[in-house]
Short mmCIF file of C-alpha atoms in Angstrom, two decimals:
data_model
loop_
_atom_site.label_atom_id
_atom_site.label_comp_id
_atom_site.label_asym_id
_atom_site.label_seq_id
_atom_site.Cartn_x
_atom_site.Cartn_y
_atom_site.Cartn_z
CA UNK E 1 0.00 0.00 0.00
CA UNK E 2 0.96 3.82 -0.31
CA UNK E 3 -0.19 6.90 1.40
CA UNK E 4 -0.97 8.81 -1.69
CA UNK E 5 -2.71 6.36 -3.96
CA UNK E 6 -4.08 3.18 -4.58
CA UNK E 7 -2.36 2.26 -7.93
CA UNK E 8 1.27 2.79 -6.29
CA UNK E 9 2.59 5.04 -8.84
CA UNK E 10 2.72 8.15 -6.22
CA UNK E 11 0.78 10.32 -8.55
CA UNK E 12 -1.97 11.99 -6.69
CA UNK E 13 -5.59 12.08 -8.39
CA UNK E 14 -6.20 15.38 -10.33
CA UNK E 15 -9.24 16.98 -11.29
CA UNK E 16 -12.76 17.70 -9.82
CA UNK E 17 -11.96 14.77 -7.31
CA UNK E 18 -8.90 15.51 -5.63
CA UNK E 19 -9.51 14.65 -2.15
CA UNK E 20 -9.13 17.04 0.65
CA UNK E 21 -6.20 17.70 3.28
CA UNK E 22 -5.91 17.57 7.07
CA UNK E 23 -7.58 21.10 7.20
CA UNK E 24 -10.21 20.69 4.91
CA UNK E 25 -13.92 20.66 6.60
CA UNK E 26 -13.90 17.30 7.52
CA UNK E 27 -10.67 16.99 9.28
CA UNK E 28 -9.95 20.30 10.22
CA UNK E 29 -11.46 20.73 14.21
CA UNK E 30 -9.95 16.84 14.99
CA UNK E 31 -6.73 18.10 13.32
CA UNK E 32 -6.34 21.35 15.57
CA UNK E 33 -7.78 19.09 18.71
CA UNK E 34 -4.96 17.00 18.38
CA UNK E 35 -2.06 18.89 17.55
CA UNK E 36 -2.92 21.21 20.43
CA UNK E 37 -2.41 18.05 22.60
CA UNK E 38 0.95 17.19 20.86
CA UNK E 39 1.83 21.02 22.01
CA UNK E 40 0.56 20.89 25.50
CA UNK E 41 3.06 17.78 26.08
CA UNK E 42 5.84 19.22 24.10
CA UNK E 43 5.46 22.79 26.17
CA UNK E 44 5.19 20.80 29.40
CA UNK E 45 8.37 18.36 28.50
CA UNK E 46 10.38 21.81 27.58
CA UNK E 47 9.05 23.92 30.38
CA UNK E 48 9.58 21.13 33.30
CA UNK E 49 12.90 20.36 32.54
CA UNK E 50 13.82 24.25 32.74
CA UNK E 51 11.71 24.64 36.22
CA UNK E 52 13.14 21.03 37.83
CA UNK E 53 17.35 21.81 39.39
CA UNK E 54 15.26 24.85 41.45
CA UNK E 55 12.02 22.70 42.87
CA UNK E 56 14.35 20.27 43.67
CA UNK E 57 16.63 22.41 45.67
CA UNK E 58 14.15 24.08 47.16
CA UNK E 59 12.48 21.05 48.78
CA UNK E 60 15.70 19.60 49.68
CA UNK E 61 15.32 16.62 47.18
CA UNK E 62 18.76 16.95 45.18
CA UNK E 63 19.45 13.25 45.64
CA UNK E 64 16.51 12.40 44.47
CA UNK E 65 16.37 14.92 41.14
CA UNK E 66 16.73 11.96 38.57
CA UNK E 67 13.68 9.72 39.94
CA UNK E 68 11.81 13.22 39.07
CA UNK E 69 12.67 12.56 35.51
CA UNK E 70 12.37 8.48 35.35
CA UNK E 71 9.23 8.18 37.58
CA UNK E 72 7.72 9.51 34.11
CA UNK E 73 9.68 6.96 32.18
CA UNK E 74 8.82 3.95 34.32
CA UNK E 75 4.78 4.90 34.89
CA UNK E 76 4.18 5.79 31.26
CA UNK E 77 5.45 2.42 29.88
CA UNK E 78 3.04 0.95 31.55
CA UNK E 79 0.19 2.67 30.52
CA UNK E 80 1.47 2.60 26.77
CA UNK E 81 0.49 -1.18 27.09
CA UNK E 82 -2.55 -0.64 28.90
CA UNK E 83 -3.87 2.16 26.90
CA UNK E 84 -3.21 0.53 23.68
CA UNK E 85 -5.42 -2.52 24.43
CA UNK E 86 -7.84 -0.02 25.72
CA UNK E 87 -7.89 1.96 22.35
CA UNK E 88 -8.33 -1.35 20.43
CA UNK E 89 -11.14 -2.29 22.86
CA UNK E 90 -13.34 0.57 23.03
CA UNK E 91 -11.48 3.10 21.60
CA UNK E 92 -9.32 5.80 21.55
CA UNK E 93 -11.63 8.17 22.99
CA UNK E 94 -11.75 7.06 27.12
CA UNK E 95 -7.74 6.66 27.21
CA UNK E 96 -6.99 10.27 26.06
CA UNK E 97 -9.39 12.14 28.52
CA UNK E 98 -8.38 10.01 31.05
CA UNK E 99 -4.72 10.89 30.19
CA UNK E 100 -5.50 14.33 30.03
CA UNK E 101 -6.70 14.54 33.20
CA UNK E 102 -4.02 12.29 35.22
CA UNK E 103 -1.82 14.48 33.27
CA UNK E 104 -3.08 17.94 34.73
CA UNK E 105 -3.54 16.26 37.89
CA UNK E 106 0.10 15.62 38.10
CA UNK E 107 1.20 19.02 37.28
CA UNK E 108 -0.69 20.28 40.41
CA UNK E 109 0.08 17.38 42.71
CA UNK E 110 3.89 18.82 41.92
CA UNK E 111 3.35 22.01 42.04
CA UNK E 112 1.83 21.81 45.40
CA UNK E 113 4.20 19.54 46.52
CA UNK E 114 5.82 20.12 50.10
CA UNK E 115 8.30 17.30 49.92
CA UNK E 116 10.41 15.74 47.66
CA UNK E 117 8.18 12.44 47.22
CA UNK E 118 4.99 13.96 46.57
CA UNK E 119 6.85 16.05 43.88
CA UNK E 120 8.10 12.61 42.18
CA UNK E 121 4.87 10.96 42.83
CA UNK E 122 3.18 13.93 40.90
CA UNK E 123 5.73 13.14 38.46
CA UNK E 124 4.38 9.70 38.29
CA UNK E 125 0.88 10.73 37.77
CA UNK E 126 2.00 12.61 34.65
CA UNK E 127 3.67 9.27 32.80
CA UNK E 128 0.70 7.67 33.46
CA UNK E 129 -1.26 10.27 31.67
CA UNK E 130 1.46 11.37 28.90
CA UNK E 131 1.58 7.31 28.19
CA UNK E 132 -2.37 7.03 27.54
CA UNK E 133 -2.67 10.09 25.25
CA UNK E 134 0.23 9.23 22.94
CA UNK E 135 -0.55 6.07 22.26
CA UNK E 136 -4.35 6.91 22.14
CA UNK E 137 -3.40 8.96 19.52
CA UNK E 138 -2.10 7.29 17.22
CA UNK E 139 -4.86 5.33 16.97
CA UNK E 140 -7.21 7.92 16.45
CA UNK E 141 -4.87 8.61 13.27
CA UNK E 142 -5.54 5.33 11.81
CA UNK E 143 -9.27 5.84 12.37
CA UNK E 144 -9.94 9.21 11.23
CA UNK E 145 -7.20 10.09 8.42
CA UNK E 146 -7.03 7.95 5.39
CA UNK E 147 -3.67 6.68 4.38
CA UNK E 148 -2.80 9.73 2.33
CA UNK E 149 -3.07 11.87 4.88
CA UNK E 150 -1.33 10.05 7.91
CA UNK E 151 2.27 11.09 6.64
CA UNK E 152 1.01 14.83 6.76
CA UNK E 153 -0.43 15.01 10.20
CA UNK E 154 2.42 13.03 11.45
CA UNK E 155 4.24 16.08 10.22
CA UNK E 156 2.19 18.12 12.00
CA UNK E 157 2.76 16.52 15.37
CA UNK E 158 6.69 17.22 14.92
CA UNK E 159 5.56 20.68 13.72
CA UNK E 160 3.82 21.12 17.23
CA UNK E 161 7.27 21.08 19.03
CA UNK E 162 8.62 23.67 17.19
CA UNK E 163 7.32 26.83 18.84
CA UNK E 164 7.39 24.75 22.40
CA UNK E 165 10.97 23.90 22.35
CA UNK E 166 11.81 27.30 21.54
CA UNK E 167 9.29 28.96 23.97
CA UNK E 168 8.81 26.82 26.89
CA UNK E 169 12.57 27.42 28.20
CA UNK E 170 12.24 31.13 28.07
CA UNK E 171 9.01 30.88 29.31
CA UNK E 172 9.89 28.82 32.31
CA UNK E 173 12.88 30.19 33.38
CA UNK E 174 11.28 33.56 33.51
CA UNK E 175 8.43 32.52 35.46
CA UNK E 176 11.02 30.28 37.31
CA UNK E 177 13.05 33.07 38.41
CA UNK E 178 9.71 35.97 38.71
CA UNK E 179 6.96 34.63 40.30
CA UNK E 180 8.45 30.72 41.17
CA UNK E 181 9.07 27.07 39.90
CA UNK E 182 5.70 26.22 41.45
CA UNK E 183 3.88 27.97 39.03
CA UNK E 184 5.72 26.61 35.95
CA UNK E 185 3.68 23.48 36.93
CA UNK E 186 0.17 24.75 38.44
CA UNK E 187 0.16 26.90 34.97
CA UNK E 188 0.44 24.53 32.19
CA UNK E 189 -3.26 22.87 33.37
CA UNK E 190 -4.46 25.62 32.35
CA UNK E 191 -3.83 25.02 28.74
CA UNK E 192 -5.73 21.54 29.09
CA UNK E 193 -8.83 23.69 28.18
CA UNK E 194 -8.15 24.19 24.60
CA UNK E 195 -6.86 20.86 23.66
CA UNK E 196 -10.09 19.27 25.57
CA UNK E 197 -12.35 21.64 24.29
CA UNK E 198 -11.09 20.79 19.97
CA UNK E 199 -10.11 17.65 20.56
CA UNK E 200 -12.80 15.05 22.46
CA UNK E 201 -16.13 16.18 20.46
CA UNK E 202 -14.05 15.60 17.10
CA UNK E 203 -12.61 12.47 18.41
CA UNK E 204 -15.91 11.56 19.22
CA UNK E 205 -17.17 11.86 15.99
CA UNK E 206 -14.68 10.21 13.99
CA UNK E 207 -12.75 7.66 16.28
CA UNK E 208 -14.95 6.16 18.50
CA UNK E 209 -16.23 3.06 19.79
CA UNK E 210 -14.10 -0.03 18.45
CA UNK E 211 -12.65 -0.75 15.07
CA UNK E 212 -15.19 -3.29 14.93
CA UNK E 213 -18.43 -2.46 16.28
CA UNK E 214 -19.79 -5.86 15.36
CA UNK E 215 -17.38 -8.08 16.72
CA UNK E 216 -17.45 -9.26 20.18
CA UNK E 217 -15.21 -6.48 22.35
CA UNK E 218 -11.98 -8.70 23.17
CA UNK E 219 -10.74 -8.78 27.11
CA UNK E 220 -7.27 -7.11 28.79
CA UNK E 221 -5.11 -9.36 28.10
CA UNK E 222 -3.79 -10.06 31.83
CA UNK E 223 -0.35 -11.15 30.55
CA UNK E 224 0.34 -7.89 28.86
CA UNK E 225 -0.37 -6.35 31.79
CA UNK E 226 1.84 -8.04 33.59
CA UNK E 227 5.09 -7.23 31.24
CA UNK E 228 3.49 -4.29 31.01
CA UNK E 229 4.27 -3.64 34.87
CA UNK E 230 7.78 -5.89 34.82
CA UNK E 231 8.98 -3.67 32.00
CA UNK E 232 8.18 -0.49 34.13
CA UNK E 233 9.71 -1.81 37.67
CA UNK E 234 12.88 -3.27 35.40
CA UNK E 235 13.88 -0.05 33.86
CA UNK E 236 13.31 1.87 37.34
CA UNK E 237 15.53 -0.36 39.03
CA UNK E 238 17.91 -0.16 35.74
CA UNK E 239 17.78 3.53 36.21
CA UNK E 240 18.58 3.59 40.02
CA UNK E 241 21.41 1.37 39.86
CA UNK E 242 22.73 3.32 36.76
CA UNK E 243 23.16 6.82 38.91
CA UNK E 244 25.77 4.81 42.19
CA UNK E 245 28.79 3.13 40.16
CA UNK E 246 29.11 1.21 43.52
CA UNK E 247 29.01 -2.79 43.60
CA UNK E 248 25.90 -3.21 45.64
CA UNK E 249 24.40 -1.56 42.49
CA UNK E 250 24.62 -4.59 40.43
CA UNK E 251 22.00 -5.85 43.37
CA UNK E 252 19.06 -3.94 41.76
CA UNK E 253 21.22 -3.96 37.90
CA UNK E 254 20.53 -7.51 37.67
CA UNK E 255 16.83 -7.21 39.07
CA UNK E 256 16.00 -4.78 36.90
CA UNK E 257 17.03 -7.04 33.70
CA UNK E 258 15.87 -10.02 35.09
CA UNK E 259 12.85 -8.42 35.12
CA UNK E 260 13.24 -6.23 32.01
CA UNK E 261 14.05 -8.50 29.36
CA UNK E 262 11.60 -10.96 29.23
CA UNK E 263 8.72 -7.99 29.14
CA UNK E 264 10.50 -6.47 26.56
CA UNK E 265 10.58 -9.85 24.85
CA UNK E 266 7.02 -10.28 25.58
CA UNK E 267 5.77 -6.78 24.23
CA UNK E 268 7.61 -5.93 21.32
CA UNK E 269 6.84 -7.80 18.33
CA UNK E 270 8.02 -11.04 17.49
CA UNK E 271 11.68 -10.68 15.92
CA UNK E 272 12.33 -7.06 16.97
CA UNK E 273 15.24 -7.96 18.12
CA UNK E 274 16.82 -10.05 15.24
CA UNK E 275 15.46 -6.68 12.64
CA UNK E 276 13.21 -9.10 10.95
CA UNK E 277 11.53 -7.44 7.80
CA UNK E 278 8.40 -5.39 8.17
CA UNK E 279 6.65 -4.72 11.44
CA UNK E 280 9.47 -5.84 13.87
CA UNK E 281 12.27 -3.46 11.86
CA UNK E 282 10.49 -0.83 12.10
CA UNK E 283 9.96 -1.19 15.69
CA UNK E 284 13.62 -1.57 16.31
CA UNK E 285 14.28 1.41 14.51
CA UNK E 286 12.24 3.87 16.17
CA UNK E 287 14.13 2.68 19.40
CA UNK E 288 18.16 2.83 17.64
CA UNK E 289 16.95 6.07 16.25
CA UNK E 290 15.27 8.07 19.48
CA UNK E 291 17.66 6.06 21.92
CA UNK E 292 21.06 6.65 20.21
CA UNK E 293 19.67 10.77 19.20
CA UNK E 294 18.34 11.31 22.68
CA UNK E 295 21.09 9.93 24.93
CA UNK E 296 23.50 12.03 22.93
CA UNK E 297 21.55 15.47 22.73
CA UNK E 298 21.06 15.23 26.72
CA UNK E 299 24.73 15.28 27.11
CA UNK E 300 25.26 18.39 24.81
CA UNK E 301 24.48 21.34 27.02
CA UNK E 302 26.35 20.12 29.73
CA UNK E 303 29.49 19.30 27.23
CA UNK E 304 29.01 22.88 26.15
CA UNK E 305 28.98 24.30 29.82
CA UNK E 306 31.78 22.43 31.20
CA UNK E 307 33.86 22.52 28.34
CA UNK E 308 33.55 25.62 26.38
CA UNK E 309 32.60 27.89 29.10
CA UNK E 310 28.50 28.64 28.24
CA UNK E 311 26.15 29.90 29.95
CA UNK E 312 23.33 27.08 30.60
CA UNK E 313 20.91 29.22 28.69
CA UNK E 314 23.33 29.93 25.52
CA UNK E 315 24.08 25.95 25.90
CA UNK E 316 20.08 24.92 25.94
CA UNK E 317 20.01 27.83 22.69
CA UNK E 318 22.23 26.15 20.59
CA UNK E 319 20.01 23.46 20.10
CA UNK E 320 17.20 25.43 19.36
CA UNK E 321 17.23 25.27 15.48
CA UNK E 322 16.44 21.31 15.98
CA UNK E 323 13.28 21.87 16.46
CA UNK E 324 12.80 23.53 12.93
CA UNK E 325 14.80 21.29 11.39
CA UNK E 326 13.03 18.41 12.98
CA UNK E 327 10.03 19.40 11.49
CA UNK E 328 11.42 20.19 8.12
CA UNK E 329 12.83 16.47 8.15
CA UNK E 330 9.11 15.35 8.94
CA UNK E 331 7.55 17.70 6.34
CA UNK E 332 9.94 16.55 3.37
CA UNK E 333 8.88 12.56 4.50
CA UNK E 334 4.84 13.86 4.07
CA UNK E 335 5.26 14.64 0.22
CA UNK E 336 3.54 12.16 -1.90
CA UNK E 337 6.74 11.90 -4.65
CA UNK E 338 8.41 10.87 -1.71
CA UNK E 339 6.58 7.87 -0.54
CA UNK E 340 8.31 5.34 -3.40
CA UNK E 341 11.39 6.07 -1.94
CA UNK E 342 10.22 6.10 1.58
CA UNK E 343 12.90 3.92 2.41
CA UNK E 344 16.10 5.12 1.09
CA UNK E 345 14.73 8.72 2.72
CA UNK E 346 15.01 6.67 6.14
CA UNK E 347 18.54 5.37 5.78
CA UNK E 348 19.79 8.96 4.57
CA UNK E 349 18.26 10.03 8.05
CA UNK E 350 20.05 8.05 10.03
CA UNK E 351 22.87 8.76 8.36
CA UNK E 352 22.35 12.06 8.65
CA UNK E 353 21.93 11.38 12.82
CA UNK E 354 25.13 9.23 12.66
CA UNK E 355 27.22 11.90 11.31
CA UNK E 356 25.53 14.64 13.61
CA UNK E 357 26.48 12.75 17.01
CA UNK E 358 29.94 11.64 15.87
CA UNK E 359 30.43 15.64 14.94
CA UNK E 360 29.18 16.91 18.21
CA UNK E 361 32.03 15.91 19.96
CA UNK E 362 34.32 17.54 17.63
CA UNK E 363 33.69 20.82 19.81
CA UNK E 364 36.33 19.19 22.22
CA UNK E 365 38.44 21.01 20.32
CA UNK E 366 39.42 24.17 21.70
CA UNK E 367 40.06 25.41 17.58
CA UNK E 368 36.54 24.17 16.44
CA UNK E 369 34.16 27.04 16.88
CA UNK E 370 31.30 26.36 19.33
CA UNK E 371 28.59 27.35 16.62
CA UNK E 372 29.56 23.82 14.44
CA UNK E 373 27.83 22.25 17.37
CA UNK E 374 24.48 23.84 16.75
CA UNK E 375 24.86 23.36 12.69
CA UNK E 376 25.81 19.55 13.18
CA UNK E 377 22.56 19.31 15.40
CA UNK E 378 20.29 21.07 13.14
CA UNK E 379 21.38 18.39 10.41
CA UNK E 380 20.69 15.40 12.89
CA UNK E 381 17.32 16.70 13.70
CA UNK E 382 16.70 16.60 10.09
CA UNK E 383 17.39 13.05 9.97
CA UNK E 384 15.57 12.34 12.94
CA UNK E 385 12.20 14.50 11.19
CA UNK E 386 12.15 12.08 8.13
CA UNK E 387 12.84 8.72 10.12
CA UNK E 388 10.46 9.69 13.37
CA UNK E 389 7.13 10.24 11.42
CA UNK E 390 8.06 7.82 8.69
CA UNK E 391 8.09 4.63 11.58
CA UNK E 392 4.51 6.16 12.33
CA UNK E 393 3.53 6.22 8.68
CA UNK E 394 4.66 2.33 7.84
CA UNK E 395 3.29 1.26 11.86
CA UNK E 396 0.06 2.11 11.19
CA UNK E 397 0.41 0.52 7.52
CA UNK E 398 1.20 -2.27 8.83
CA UNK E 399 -1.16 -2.83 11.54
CA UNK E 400 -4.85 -3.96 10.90
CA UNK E 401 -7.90 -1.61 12.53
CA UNK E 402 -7.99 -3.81 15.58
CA UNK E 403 -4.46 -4.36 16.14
CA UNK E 404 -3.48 0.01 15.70
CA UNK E 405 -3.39 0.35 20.00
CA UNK E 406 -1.13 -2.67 20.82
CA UNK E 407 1.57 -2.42 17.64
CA UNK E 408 1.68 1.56 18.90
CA UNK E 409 2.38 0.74 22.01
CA UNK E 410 5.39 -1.45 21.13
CA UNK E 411 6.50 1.62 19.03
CA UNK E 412 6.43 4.17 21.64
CA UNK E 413 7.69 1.02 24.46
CA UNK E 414 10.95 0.88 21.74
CA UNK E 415 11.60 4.58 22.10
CA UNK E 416 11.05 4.67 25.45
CA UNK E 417 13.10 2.38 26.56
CA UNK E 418 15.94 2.09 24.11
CA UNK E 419 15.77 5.82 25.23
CA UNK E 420 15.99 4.87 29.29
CA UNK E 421 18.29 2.18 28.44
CA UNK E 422 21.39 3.92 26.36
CA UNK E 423 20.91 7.15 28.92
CA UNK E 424 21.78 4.61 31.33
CA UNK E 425 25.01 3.06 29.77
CA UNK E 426 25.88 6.31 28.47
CA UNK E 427 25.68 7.79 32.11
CA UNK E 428 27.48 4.82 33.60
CA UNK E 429 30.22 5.48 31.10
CA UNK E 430 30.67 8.80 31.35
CA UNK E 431 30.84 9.04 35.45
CA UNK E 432 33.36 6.11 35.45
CA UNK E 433 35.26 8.53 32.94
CA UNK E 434 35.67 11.05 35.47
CA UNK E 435 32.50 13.13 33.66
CA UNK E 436 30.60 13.54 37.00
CA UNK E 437 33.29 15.47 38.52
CA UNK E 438 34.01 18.04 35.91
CA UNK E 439 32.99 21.19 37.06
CA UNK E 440 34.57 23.40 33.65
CA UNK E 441 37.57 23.96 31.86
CA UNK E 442 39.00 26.11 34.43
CA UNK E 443 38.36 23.69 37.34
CA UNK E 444 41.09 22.26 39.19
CA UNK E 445 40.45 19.04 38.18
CA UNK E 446 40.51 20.01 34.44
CA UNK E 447 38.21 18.92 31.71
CA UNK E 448 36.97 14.87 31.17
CA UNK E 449 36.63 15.32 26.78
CA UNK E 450 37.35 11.24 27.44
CA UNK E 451 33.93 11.22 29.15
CA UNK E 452 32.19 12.85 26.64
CA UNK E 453 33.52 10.80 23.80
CA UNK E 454 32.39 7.81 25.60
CA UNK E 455 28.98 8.78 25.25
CA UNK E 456 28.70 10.16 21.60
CA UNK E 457 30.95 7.49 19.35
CA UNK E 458 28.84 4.52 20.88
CA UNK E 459 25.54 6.42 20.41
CA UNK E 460 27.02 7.27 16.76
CA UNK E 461 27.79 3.31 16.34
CA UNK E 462 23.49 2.72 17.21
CA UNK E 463 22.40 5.36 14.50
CA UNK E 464 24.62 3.39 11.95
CA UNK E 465 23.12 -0.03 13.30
CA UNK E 466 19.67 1.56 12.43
CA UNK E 467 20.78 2.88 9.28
CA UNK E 468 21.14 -0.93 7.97
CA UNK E 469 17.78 -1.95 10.27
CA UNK E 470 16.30 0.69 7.89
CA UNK E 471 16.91 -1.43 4.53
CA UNK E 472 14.71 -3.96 6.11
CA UNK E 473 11.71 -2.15 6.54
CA UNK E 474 9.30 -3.78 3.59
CA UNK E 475 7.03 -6.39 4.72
CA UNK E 476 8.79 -9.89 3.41
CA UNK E 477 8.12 -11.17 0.47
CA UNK E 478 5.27 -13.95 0.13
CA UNK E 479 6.98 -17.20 -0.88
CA UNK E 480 6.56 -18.45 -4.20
CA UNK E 481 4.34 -20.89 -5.31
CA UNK E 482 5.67 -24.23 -6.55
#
C-alpha cells in the first residue's frame, strides 16, 4: 500500500476529485484538537525540565532529582500497554481524557508539593497520563485520516514542538526566576482547556467506539499487563542502579534485567530484536533512532557548559534550530513523490543522525568554533524529522484496525526504553570517565573530553546499526508458489 494512492505510482488524483487535506472541513477541528495536545506535552516536556534543578533544591530533594525525571519513564510504559489494548477495545476516545486529566492532575500534585516524594509521585501521575494520550493517539490517526493523509499530520505533530521547544525554556525560566518554579507546573493545566475543548467532540465523531463495532469487544489481556508492569519496575531499578557506580548496584542492575528483558521480549513484536523485515524493523528502529539521538543530545548542554565555558541558557540555545529542522525532516517525509522512496529517505536520516552525534564531539576542540555544534545538530534533527514520522507512517500501515493500540504501544515502548536504556550506559560510562566530577575547563580538576567521547561514538555506532535496520523495513516477500 501507499499513502498517496491506490495504484502505487505516487501520482496523486487530479481533477474535480482531488480529495481534501488535514484542514479541509472534515478533518480540520480533529486536526487542531490534536495537535494542540501534541503542544501541550511538548510545552510541558520543555518547560519542566527548565523549572526542575530549582524545585528540587528548594524542597531539599537533590538526591533524588533523577527519579523526578524516570518516575515519568517507568509509569508511562506501563500505561502505553494498557492504553493501547484499551484503544483497540473501546477506543481511543476514554484513554486520552483520562490521560488528560491524570496528566493535569500531576502538574498540580507537583506544584503543590511540600516534599520531595509527593513532587516525584506527581511526576508519576503525569507518565501515566502522557503514556495514555500518545498512544491513544495514534490510533485515532488510523481511524480518522485515510492513508494519504497520515504522513502529513504526522508532520504536524513534529511541527507542534517547534514553537514549544523554543518557547517553553524562556518561558519557564522567567516565570522560574519571577513569580516561582511552582507555578511553571500549576500553569500549564491551564492550557488543558483548549486541547479538551477541539479535541474530544471531534474524536468523538470520527474515532470512536471499536474498530469493529460488530465483533465481540476482546478482554485485557492479563499477561500484557503483567510485562506491562515488569517492564516499568525493570527499567526503574535499571535507572537507580545506573546513577551509584558502587558494587551493591549490580544488586538492583541484575533485578531490573531479570525483570526487564523478558517484558520487553514479551511486548515488542516477534523478531524485533533479530530486525526481521516489516513490522518488527520498524519497531527496532524507532528505538536505535530516538535512543542513540536522545542519549546524545542530553549530554550536549552540559558538554558545552563544562567545556567551552556557556552559559546554561546559551548551551540549551544552541540546540534550538532542531526543532525547525526536525520538522522540516518530517515535512519533506509527508510529500507524496516521496513515498516510493520512503525507504532510502530513512537510511539517509540516520545517516544524517550518525554523522551529527559523531560531529558533536568535535567541539572538544578548543580550535573548532562552538557554533559547528548547533549546525551539526540542526542536520541530525533533520534526519531524525524524516525517520520519526516515517516509523509512524509504515506502523500504522502495517497494523490492521484492531491491532493500531497494541503495535503503537510497542513503538512508543521501543523509544522509550531504548531511550531509558542507552541514557543509562551512556551515564554509567561517562561518570566512570571522570565526567561527573568536571565542574569546567578552568576547574582544578581540568576537563573529562574522554567522558564525553564515551557517550557520543557509541551512540554514533546505534544510528549506523539503524541505518542498515532501515533497509529492512518492507514487509517480506510472500513465498513463491511451486
Amino acid at each position: 500500500m501507499t499513502l498517496d494512492d491506490p495504484s502505487r505510482t505516487g501520482t496523486p488524483t487530479a481533477g474535480p476529485q482531488e480529495p481534501g487535506g488535514v484542514l479541509d472541513r472534515d478533518h480540520r477541528a480533529l486536526s487542531v484538537g490534536i495537535v494542540s495536545v501534541v503542544m501541550l506535552i511538548a510545552f510541558e516536556a520543555t518547560a519542566v525540565g527548565t523549572a526542575m534543578p530549582v524545585a528540587a533544591r528548594e524542597l531539599h530533594g537533590v538526591p533524588l532529582y533523577a527519579f523526578g525525571f524516570s518516575a515519568y519513564f517507568t509509569t508511562s510504559l506501563f500505561a502505553m500497554v494498557l492504553s493501547g489494548q484499551w484503544s483497540d477495545r473501546a477506543g481511543p476516545l476514554a484513554p486520552v481524557t483520562t490521560g488528560i486529566a491524570a496528566f493535569g492532575a500531576g502538574l498540580l500534585l507537583s506544584g503543590t508539593a511540600g516534599a520531595m516524594w509527593l513532587f516525584v509521585l506527581g511526576r508519576a501521575v503525569q507518565g501515566l497520563g502522557g503514556g495514555m494520550v500518545i498512544v491513544a493517539l495514534y490510533v485515532v490517526v488510523s481511524r480518522a485520516y485515510e492513508e494519504r493523509l497520515r504522513p502529513a499530520i504526522m508532520a504536524a505533530f513534529a511541527a507542534g514542538w517547534v514553537v514549544p521547544s523554543i518557547v517553553g525554556p524562556l518561558a519557564a525560566g522567567t516565570v522560574t526566576e519571577r513569580l516561582g518554579w511552582r507555578w511553571v507546573f500549576v500553569g500549564i493545566p491551564v492550557l488543558i482547556v483548549l486541547p479538551l475543548a477541539l479535541a474530544l467532540p471531534a474524536i468523538r465523531r470520527t474515532a470512536s467506539g471499536p474498530a469493529d463495532p460488530g465483533a465481540p469487544r476482546p478482554p485485557f489481556d492479563g499477561r500484557r499487563i503483567r510485562l506491562a508492569l515488569g517492564i516499568s519496575l525493570g527499567a526503574g531499578l535499571l535507572q537507580y542502579a545506573g546513577q551509584d557506580l558502587r558494587w551493591a548496584s549490580l544488586v538492583p542492575a541484575a533485578a531490573g534485567a531479570a525483570l526487564l528483558v523478558p517484558a520487553a521480549l514479551g511486548l515488542l513484536p516477534r523478531g524485533t530484536y533479530r530486525a526481521a523485515r516489516g513490522l518488527p524493523s520498524v519497531v527496532l528502529l524507532r528505538g536505535l533512532a530516538a535512543g542513540a539521538f536522545i542519549s546524545a543530545e542530553s549530554f550536549v548542554p552540559l558538554m558545552l557548559v563544562t567545556e567551552r565555558g556557556l552559559s546554561p541558557t546559551l548551551a540549551g540555545l544552541s540546540l534550538a534550530v532542531g526543532g525547525a529542522t526536525w520538522a522540516l525532516g518530517s515535512y519533506l517525509q509527508s510529500r507524496p513523490r516521496v513515498e516510493p522512496y520512503r525507504e532510502r529517505l530513512m537510511v539517509l536520516g540516520m545517516l544524517l543522525v550518525a554523522g551529527a552525534v559523531a560531529a558533536a564531539p568535535g567541539v572538544l576542540l578548543p580550535a573548532v568554533p562552538v557554533w559547528t555544534v548547533g549546525v551539526a545538530w540542526g542536520v541530525g534533527c533533520l534526519g531524525m524529522g524524516m525517520v520519526i514520522a516515517s516509523t509512524s507512517v509504515l506502523l500504522l500501515q502495517l497494523s490492521a484496525p484492531g491491532e493500531a493500540g497494541t503495535n503503537s504501544a510497542a513503538l512508543q515502548i521501543s523509544d522509550g526504553l531504548s531511550n531509558a536504556v542507552l541514557l543509562t550506559l551512556g551515564g554509567a560510562a561517562f561518570a566512570a570517565l571522570g565526567g561527573g566530577s568536571a565542574a569546567g575547563p578552568a576547574a582544578a580538576g581540568g576537563s573529562h573530553p574522554a567522558a564525553f567521547a564515551a557517550v557520543f561514538l557509541p551512540m554514533a555506532a546505534v544510528a549506523l546499526a539503524g541505518a542498515w535496520v532501515a533497509t529492512r523495513l518492507g514487509a517480506p516477500a510472500p513465498p513463491k508458489a511451486g
